mmCIF file of C-alpha atoms in Angstrom:
data_model
loop_
_atom_site.group_PDB
_atom_site.id
_atom_site.type_symbol
_atom_site.label_atom_id
_atom_site.label_comp_id
_atom_site.label_asym_id
_atom_site.label_seq_id
_atom_site.Cartn_x
_atom_site.Cartn_y
_atom_site.Cartn_z
ATOM 1 C CA MET A 1 43.409 -151.797 119.602
ATOM 2 C CA MET A 2 44.925 -150.035 116.610
ATOM 3 C CA ARG A 3 47.203 -147.096 117.289
ATOM 4 C CA ARG A 4 45.238 -143.906 116.697
ATOM 5 C CA ASN A 5 46.353 -141.616 113.880
ATOM 6 C CA SER A 6 45.634 -137.934 114.585
ATOM 7 C CA LEU A 7 45.339 -137.212 110.852
ATOM 8 C CA ILE A 8 42.238 -139.410 110.628
ATOM 9 C CA ALA A 9 39.412 -136.876 110.815
ATOM 10 C CA PRO A 10 36.162 -135.893 109.065
ATOM 11 C CA VAL A 11 36.576 -135.059 105.377
ATOM 12 C CA VAL A 12 33.240 -133.227 105.115
ATOM 13 C CA LYS A 13 31.429 -130.784 107.353
ATOM 14 C CA TRP A 14 28.085 -132.149 108.522
ATOM 15 C CA VAL A 15 25.066 -130.637 110.240
ATOM 16 C CA GLY A 16 25.179 -131.820 113.842
ATOM 17 C CA GLY A 17 28.764 -133.055 113.435
ATOM 18 C CA LYS A 18 30.378 -134.132 116.694
ATOM 19 C CA ARG A 19 33.956 -132.910 116.262
ATOM 20 C CA GLN A 20 33.462 -130.084 118.791
ATOM 21 C CA LEU A 21 31.985 -132.526 121.322
ATOM 22 C CA LEU A 22 34.639 -135.238 121.214
ATOM 23 C CA ASP A 23 36.406 -134.060 124.385
ATOM 24 C CA VAL A 24 33.045 -134.025 126.205
ATOM 25 C CA PHE A 25 32.036 -137.403 124.814
ATOM 26 C CA GLU A 26 35.311 -139.217 125.465
ATOM 27 C CA PRO A 27 34.700 -139.852 129.205
ATOM 28 C CA LEU A 28 31.229 -141.164 128.306
ATOM 29 C CA PHE A 29 32.430 -143.795 125.849
ATOM 30 C CA PRO A 30 33.143 -147.348 127.022
ATOM 31 C CA ARG A 31 36.773 -147.783 128.081
ATOM 32 C CA GLN A 32 37.555 -150.086 125.210
ATOM 33 C CA VAL A 33 35.848 -150.258 121.835
ATOM 34 C CA THR A 34 36.967 -152.906 119.360
ATOM 35 C CA SER A 35 33.707 -153.602 117.521
ATOM 36 C CA TYR A 36 31.698 -150.481 116.740
ATOM 37 C CA CYS A 37 28.515 -149.542 114.915
ATOM 38 C CA GLU A 38 27.319 -146.115 113.784
ATOM 39 C CA PRO A 39 24.070 -146.289 111.782
ATOM 40 C CA PHE A 40 23.814 -142.487 111.242
ATOM 41 C CA LEU A 41 27.383 -141.871 110.103
ATOM 42 C CA GLY A 42 27.304 -138.334 108.684
ATOM 43 C CA GLY A 43 30.766 -136.778 108.964
ATOM 44 C CA GLY A 44 32.031 -139.680 111.068
ATOM 45 C CA ALA A 45 33.766 -137.663 113.815
ATOM 46 C CA VAL A 46 33.200 -140.323 116.489
ATOM 47 C CA LEU A 47 34.292 -143.174 114.204
ATOM 48 C CA PHE A 48 37.489 -141.336 113.344
ATOM 49 C CA LYS A 49 38.129 -140.516 116.995
ATOM 50 C CA LEU A 50 37.734 -144.107 118.210
ATOM 51 C CA GLN A 51 39.269 -145.769 115.132
ATOM 52 C CA PRO A 52 37.963 -149.246 116.071
ATOM 53 C CA GLU A 53 39.382 -152.377 114.480
ATOM 54 C CA VAL A 54 35.912 -153.536 113.388
ATOM 55 C CA ALA A 55 33.179 -151.080 112.397
ATOM 56 C CA TYR A 56 29.739 -151.261 110.812
ATOM 57 C CA VAL A 57 28.791 -147.841 109.468
ATOM 58 C CA ASN A 58 25.661 -146.749 107.668
ATOM 59 C CA ASP A 59 23.938 -143.659 106.397
ATOM 60 C CA ILE A 60 20.698 -143.325 104.476
ATOM 61 C CA ASN A 61 22.501 -140.821 102.251
ATOM 62 C CA SER A 62 23.909 -143.116 99.577
ATOM 63 C CA GLU A 63 26.063 -140.382 98.017
ATOM 64 C CA LEU A 64 27.869 -139.989 101.338
ATOM 65 C CA ILE A 65 28.513 -143.721 101.718
ATOM 66 C CA GLN A 66 29.732 -143.920 98.125
ATOM 67 C CA MET A 67 32.170 -141.102 98.923
ATOM 68 C CA TYR A 68 33.635 -143.107 101.802
ATOM 69 C CA GLU A 69 33.954 -146.199 99.616
ATOM 70 C CA VAL A 70 35.853 -144.182 97.007
ATOM 71 C CA ILE A 71 38.174 -142.822 99.699
ATOM 72 C CA ARG A 72 38.897 -146.446 100.652
ATOM 73 C CA ASP A 73 39.268 -147.786 97.100
ATOM 74 C CA ASP A 74 40.782 -144.960 95.008
ATOM 75 C CA VAL A 75 41.965 -142.068 97.134
ATOM 76 C CA GLU A 76 44.556 -140.914 94.598
ATOM 77 C CA GLY A 77 41.980 -140.775 91.838
ATOM 78 C CA LEU A 78 39.715 -138.787 94.165
ATOM 79 C CA ILE A 79 42.470 -136.306 95.030
ATOM 80 C CA GLN A 80 43.161 -135.791 91.322
ATOM 81 C CA ALA A 81 39.451 -135.275 90.558
ATOM 82 C CA LEU A 82 39.100 -132.759 93.405
ATOM 83 C CA SER A 83 42.078 -130.769 92.139
ATOM 84 C CA GLU A 84 40.158 -130.120 88.920
ATOM 85 C CA HIS A 85 37.368 -128.193 90.709
ATOM 86 C CA PRO A 86 37.994 -124.443 91.110
ATOM 87 C CA ASN A 87 36.376 -122.332 93.832
ATOM 88 C CA GLU A 88 34.251 -120.375 91.372
ATOM 89 C CA LYS A 89 30.555 -119.553 91.565
ATOM 90 C CA GLU A 90 29.723 -120.468 87.983
ATOM 91 C CA HIS A 91 31.527 -123.793 88.266
ATOM 92 C CA PHE A 92 29.842 -124.515 91.619
ATOM 93 C CA TYR A 93 26.337 -124.156 90.192
ATOM 94 C CA SER A 94 27.260 -126.174 87.131
ATOM 95 C CA VAL A 95 28.501 -129.045 89.327
ATOM 96 C CA ARG A 96 25.535 -128.702 91.678
ATOM 97 C CA ASP A 97 23.202 -129.214 88.708
ATOM 98 C CA TRP A 98 24.846 -132.447 87.563
ATOM 99 C CA ASP A 99 22.182 -134.566 89.245
ATOM 100 C CA ARG A 100 19.292 -132.721 87.594
ATOM 101 C CA ASP A 101 19.829 -134.875 84.505
ATOM 102 C CA LYS A 102 19.490 -138.367 85.987
ATOM 103 C CA ALA A 103 20.645 -140.214 82.888
ATOM 104 C CA GLN A 104 23.750 -138.073 82.505
ATOM 105 C CA TYR A 105 24.492 -138.247 86.225
ATOM 106 C CA GLY A 106 24.269 -142.019 86.104
ATOM 107 C CA GLU A 107 27.104 -142.073 83.570
ATOM 108 C CA LEU A 108 29.551 -140.388 85.946
ATOM 109 C CA THR A 109 32.167 -142.552 87.643
ATOM 110 C CA LYS A 110 32.084 -143.165 91.394
ATOM 111 C CA VAL A 111 35.202 -141.012 91.723
ATOM 112 C CA GLN A 112 33.526 -138.105 89.923
ATOM 113 C CA LYS A 113 30.459 -138.370 92.154
ATOM 114 C CA ALA A 114 32.556 -138.561 95.314
ATOM 115 C CA ALA A 115 34.607 -135.544 94.263
ATOM 116 C CA ARG A 116 31.373 -133.659 93.625
ATOM 117 C CA THR A 117 30.117 -134.448 97.125
ATOM 118 C CA ILE A 118 33.298 -133.167 98.764
ATOM 119 C CA TYR A 119 33.637 -130.156 96.469
ATOM 120 C CA LEU A 120 30.065 -128.975 97.060
ATOM 121 C CA ASN A 121 30.439 -129.518 100.807
ATOM 122 C CA LYS A 122 33.651 -127.482 100.931
ATOM 123 C CA THR A 123 32.382 -124.601 98.823
ATOM 124 C CA CYS A 124 28.647 -124.330 99.589
ATOM 125 C CA TYR A 125 27.193 -121.911 102.125
ATOM 126 C CA ASN A 126 28.130 -122.874 105.690
ATOM 127 C CA GLY A 127 29.144 -126.385 104.629
ATOM 128 C CA LEU A 128 25.507 -127.406 104.761
ATOM 129 C CA PHE A 129 24.619 -130.640 102.982
ATOM 130 C CA ARG A 130 20.977 -130.109 102.100
ATOM 131 C CA VAL A 131 18.716 -131.680 99.500
ATOM 132 C CA ASN A 132 15.286 -130.773 98.159
ATOM 133 C CA ASN A 133 12.208 -133.020 97.956
ATOM 134 C CA SER A 134 13.634 -134.630 94.840
ATOM 135 C CA GLY A 135 16.826 -135.573 96.663
ATOM 136 C CA GLU A 136 18.901 -132.979 94.774
ATOM 137 C CA PHE A 137 21.615 -130.940 96.462
ATOM 138 C CA ASN A 138 20.350 -127.350 96.762
ATOM 139 C CA ALA A 139 22.632 -125.370 99.131
ATOM 140 C CA PRO A 140 23.919 -122.100 97.594
ATOM 141 C CA PHE A 141 27.504 -121.066 96.834
ATOM 142 C CA GLY A 142 29.468 -120.094 99.953
ATOM 143 C CA ARG A 143 31.773 -117.361 98.609
ATOM 144 C CA TYR A 144 34.766 -118.557 100.657
ATOM 145 C CA LYS A 145 38.123 -117.075 99.674
ATOM 146 C CA ASN A 146 40.236 -120.200 100.077
ATOM 147 C CA PRO A 147 38.304 -123.347 101.046
ATOM 148 C CA ASN A 148 40.392 -126.469 101.612
ATOM 149 C CA ILE A 149 38.940 -128.440 98.719
ATOM 150 C CA VAL A 150 41.824 -130.925 98.476
ATOM 151 C CA ASN A 151 42.913 -132.027 101.958
ATOM 152 C CA ALA A 152 45.179 -134.789 100.681
ATOM 153 C CA PRO A 153 46.862 -135.754 104.006
ATOM 154 C CA VAL A 154 43.524 -136.336 105.720
ATOM 155 C CA LEU A 155 42.039 -138.171 102.736
ATOM 156 C CA ARG A 156 45.057 -140.505 102.602
ATOM 157 C CA ALA A 157 44.953 -141.091 106.363
ATOM 158 C CA VAL A 158 41.246 -141.955 106.272
ATOM 159 C CA SER A 159 41.841 -144.229 103.286
ATOM 160 C CA GLY A 160 44.588 -146.030 105.189
ATOM 161 C CA TYR A 161 42.309 -146.569 108.165
ATOM 162 C CA PHE A 162 39.517 -147.968 105.982
ATOM 163 C CA GLN A 163 41.989 -150.361 104.327
ATOM 164 C CA ASN A 164 43.658 -151.564 107.538
ATOM 165 C CA ALA A 165 40.534 -151.918 109.675
ATOM 166 C CA GLN A 166 37.505 -154.076 108.972
ATOM 167 C CA VAL A 167 34.953 -151.381 108.071
ATOM 168 C CA THR A 168 31.647 -152.436 106.529
ATOM 169 C CA PHE A 169 29.642 -149.746 104.738
ATOM 170 C CA SER A 170 25.920 -149.726 104.047
ATOM 171 C CA SER A 171 23.194 -147.302 103.040
ATOM 172 C CA ALA A 172 19.854 -148.489 104.374
ATOM 173 C CA ASP A 173 17.410 -148.019 107.220
ATOM 174 C CA TYR A 174 19.359 -148.012 110.473
ATOM 175 C CA THR A 175 17.520 -151.089 111.775
ATOM 176 C CA GLU A 176 19.075 -153.208 109.025
ATOM 177 C CA THR A 177 22.552 -152.286 110.237
ATOM 178 C CA LEU A 178 21.695 -152.884 113.890
ATOM 179 C CA GLY A 179 19.840 -156.127 113.373
ATOM 180 C CA HIS A 180 22.843 -158.473 113.163
ATOM 181 C CA LEU A 181 25.139 -157.053 115.867
ATOM 182 C CA SER A 182 26.690 -159.092 118.655
ATOM 183 C CA GLU A 183 26.822 -158.107 122.328
ATOM 184 C CA GLU A 184 30.469 -157.076 121.956
ATOM 185 C CA THR A 185 29.598 -154.202 119.625
ATOM 186 C CA PHE A 186 29.256 -150.656 120.936
ATOM 187 C CA VAL A 187 26.622 -148.572 119.120
ATOM 188 C CA TYR A 188 26.662 -144.797 118.792
ATOM 189 C CA LEU A 189 23.338 -143.320 117.627
ATOM 190 C CA ASP A 190 23.485 -139.827 116.190
ATOM 191 C CA PRO A 191 20.181 -139.371 114.333
ATOM 192 C CA PRO A 192 19.063 -136.169 112.637
ATOM 193 C CA TYR A 193 18.200 -133.988 115.605
ATOM 194 C CA ASP A 194 14.772 -132.954 116.766
ATOM 195 C CA PRO A 195 14.477 -129.257 115.701
ATOM 196 C CA VAL A 196 15.126 -126.835 118.550
ATOM 197 C CA SER A 197 12.657 -124.318 117.099
ATOM 198 C CA GLY A 198 9.900 -124.021 114.541
ATOM 199 C CA THR A 199 12.348 -122.658 111.965
ATOM 200 C CA ALA A 200 15.232 -125.014 112.689
ATOM 201 C CA ASN A 201 15.525 -128.029 110.425
ATOM 202 C CA PHE A 202 17.983 -130.888 110.765
ATOM 203 C CA THR A 203 16.033 -133.259 108.534
ATOM 204 C CA GLY A 204 17.074 -132.066 105.069
ATOM 205 C CA TYR A 205 20.238 -134.156 104.755
ATOM 206 C CA ALA A 206 18.318 -136.841 102.839
ATOM 207 C CA LYS A 207 15.054 -137.099 100.956
ATOM 208 C CA GLY A 208 12.253 -138.006 103.368
ATOM 209 C CA GLY A 209 13.661 -136.413 106.513
ATOM 210 C CA PHE A 210 13.470 -137.669 110.102
ATOM 211 C CA ASP A 211 10.364 -136.481 111.950
ATOM 212 C CA GLN A 212 9.037 -137.082 115.477
ATOM 213 C CA ALA A 213 7.497 -140.403 114.489
ATOM 214 C CA GLU A 214 11.001 -141.520 113.500
ATOM 215 C CA GLN A 215 12.356 -140.277 116.837
ATOM 216 C CA ILE A 216 9.775 -142.431 118.625
ATOM 217 C CA ARG A 217 10.682 -145.462 116.488
ATOM 218 C CA LEU A 218 14.348 -144.953 117.377
ATOM 219 C CA ARG A 219 13.494 -144.710 121.092
ATOM 220 C CA GLN A 220 11.684 -148.049 120.829
ATOM 221 C CA TYR A 221 14.658 -149.579 119.052
ATOM 222 C CA CYS A 222 16.928 -148.456 121.891
ATOM 223 C CA ASP A 223 14.890 -150.717 124.163
ATOM 224 C CA GLU A 224 15.434 -153.577 121.723
ATOM 225 C CA LEU A 225 19.202 -153.004 121.745
ATOM 226 C CA ASP A 226 19.173 -152.922 125.535
ATOM 227 C CA GLY A 227 17.210 -156.158 125.653
ATOM 228 C CA ARG A 228 19.836 -157.790 123.440
ATOM 229 C CA GLY A 229 22.600 -156.715 125.827
ATOM 230 C CA ILE A 230 24.140 -154.252 123.359
ATOM 231 C CA ARG A 231 25.692 -151.103 124.788
ATOM 232 C CA PHE A 232 24.563 -147.893 123.103
ATOM 233 C CA MET A 233 25.047 -144.171 123.410
ATOM 234 C CA LEU A 234 22.615 -141.754 121.768
ATOM 235 C CA SER A 235 22.823 -137.994 121.339
ATOM 236 C CA ASN A 236 20.052 -135.579 120.373
ATOM 237 C CA SER A 237 18.989 -131.993 120.898
ATOM 238 C CA ALA A 238 17.641 -131.252 124.386
ATOM 239 C CA THR A 239 14.143 -130.339 123.251
ATOM 240 C CA GLU A 240 11.185 -130.948 125.543
ATOM 241 C CA PHE A 241 10.014 -133.678 123.179
ATOM 242 C CA ILE A 242 13.304 -135.594 123.347
ATOM 243 C CA LYS A 243 13.699 -135.153 127.106
ATOM 244 C CA GLU A 244 10.173 -136.443 127.694
ATOM 245 C CA LEU A 245 10.722 -139.294 125.236
ATOM 246 C CA TYR A 246 13.599 -140.685 127.323
ATOM 247 C CA ALA A 247 12.540 -139.425 130.780
ATOM 248 C CA SER A 248 10.842 -142.667 131.767
ATOM 249 C CA SER A 249 13.667 -144.867 130.486
ATOM 250 C CA PRO A 250 16.075 -146.716 132.816
ATOM 251 C CA TYR A 251 19.042 -145.193 130.970
ATOM 252 C CA ASN A 252 21.712 -142.743 132.107
ATOM 253 C CA ILE A 253 20.902 -139.262 130.788
ATOM 254 C CA THR A 254 23.496 -136.487 130.607
ATOM 255 C CA ILE A 255 23.071 -132.917 129.348
ATOM 256 C CA VAL A 256 26.093 -131.489 127.530
ATOM 257 C CA LYS A 257 26.833 -128.197 125.801
ATOM 258 C CA ALA A 258 27.397 -128.160 122.071
ATOM 259 C CA LYS A 259 28.362 -125.346 119.739
ATOM 260 C CA ARG A 260 25.793 -124.820 117.009
ATOM 261 C CA ALA A 261 27.614 -123.540 113.926
ATOM 262 C CA VAL A 262 24.906 -123.869 111.264
ATOM 263 C CA ASN A 263 22.445 -120.986 111.315
ATOM 264 C CA SER A 264 21.740 -118.313 108.736
ATOM 265 C CA ASN A 265 21.801 -115.755 111.552
ATOM 266 C CA ALA A 266 25.304 -115.614 113.067
ATOM 267 C CA ALA A 267 23.901 -114.185 116.308
ATOM 268 C CA ARG A 268 21.971 -117.414 116.851
ATOM 269 C CA ARG A 269 25.046 -119.609 116.672
ATOM 270 C CA GLY A 270 26.505 -120.636 120.008
ATOM 271 C CA GLN A 271 26.135 -123.045 122.921
ATOM 272 C CA VAL A 272 23.068 -125.271 122.972
ATOM 273 C CA ASP A 273 22.077 -128.175 125.219
ATOM 274 C CA GLU A 274 22.236 -131.727 123.907
ATOM 275 C CA VAL A 275 20.999 -134.930 125.511
ATOM 276 C CA VAL A 276 23.254 -137.973 125.793
ATOM 277 C CA VAL A 277 21.542 -141.272 126.621
ATOM 278 C CA ARG A 278 23.499 -144.407 127.626
ATOM 279 C CA ASN A 279 22.450 -147.858 128.794
ATOM 280 C CA TYR A 280 25.738 -148.441 130.642
ATOM 281 C CA GLU A 281 27.729 -146.724 133.398
#
């Protein structure tokens, strides 16, 4: 196993991010993880906690995956590009609108696009990565006094990990990433969560969303992984739908407490139940 570097941590804030649950999750992980797969990567908190030598990571959000590839390939260029973005409302909305002109956006370099992703995430309201039906970023300006737009030590540490480990990136349907895995690979499944209420929405991170039909398809794919002898751990919100979906399974089910930080009403932020499903002891 590689020696863990404490500086390796998420570079973006993500809805449903697992940083606050890592201490709860750690006893639930397999004792040793060398080969790892995370098909719903998001902010990557679990990946950066485990720091496996071999990892297959995927996210349907191609802008996010491109950001990680830039961190691996040109972290210094990214740091320089980020330093050119001020925490100003007018500039924020100008940068947010870059993708409204598809032709012009296509002419931007990968570094410019990656810097945009991080900058908008650091300065938008509540760090919420949200897109509209056209796949365009649409979260409003956050009005933070001093957001940490350029976290150079963390960016360099993550870049070093990506370069020293064997990390394969992809942006496709999760089944494509899971289809070629060997029995030695541990899989962590962190899909967009089933909404805990009629007004909650954890599906806006990518065009198309992730509805209950997708949750059912994922549940069926868990059985396929189990049949192939692949260890997996899945987390989701503890809604009645999700609990019923896995109730009849032979898997180990644990309820944990998570802090919900993303809500327009501060009074509604706090501890919520999450389901953790594992096919191993």
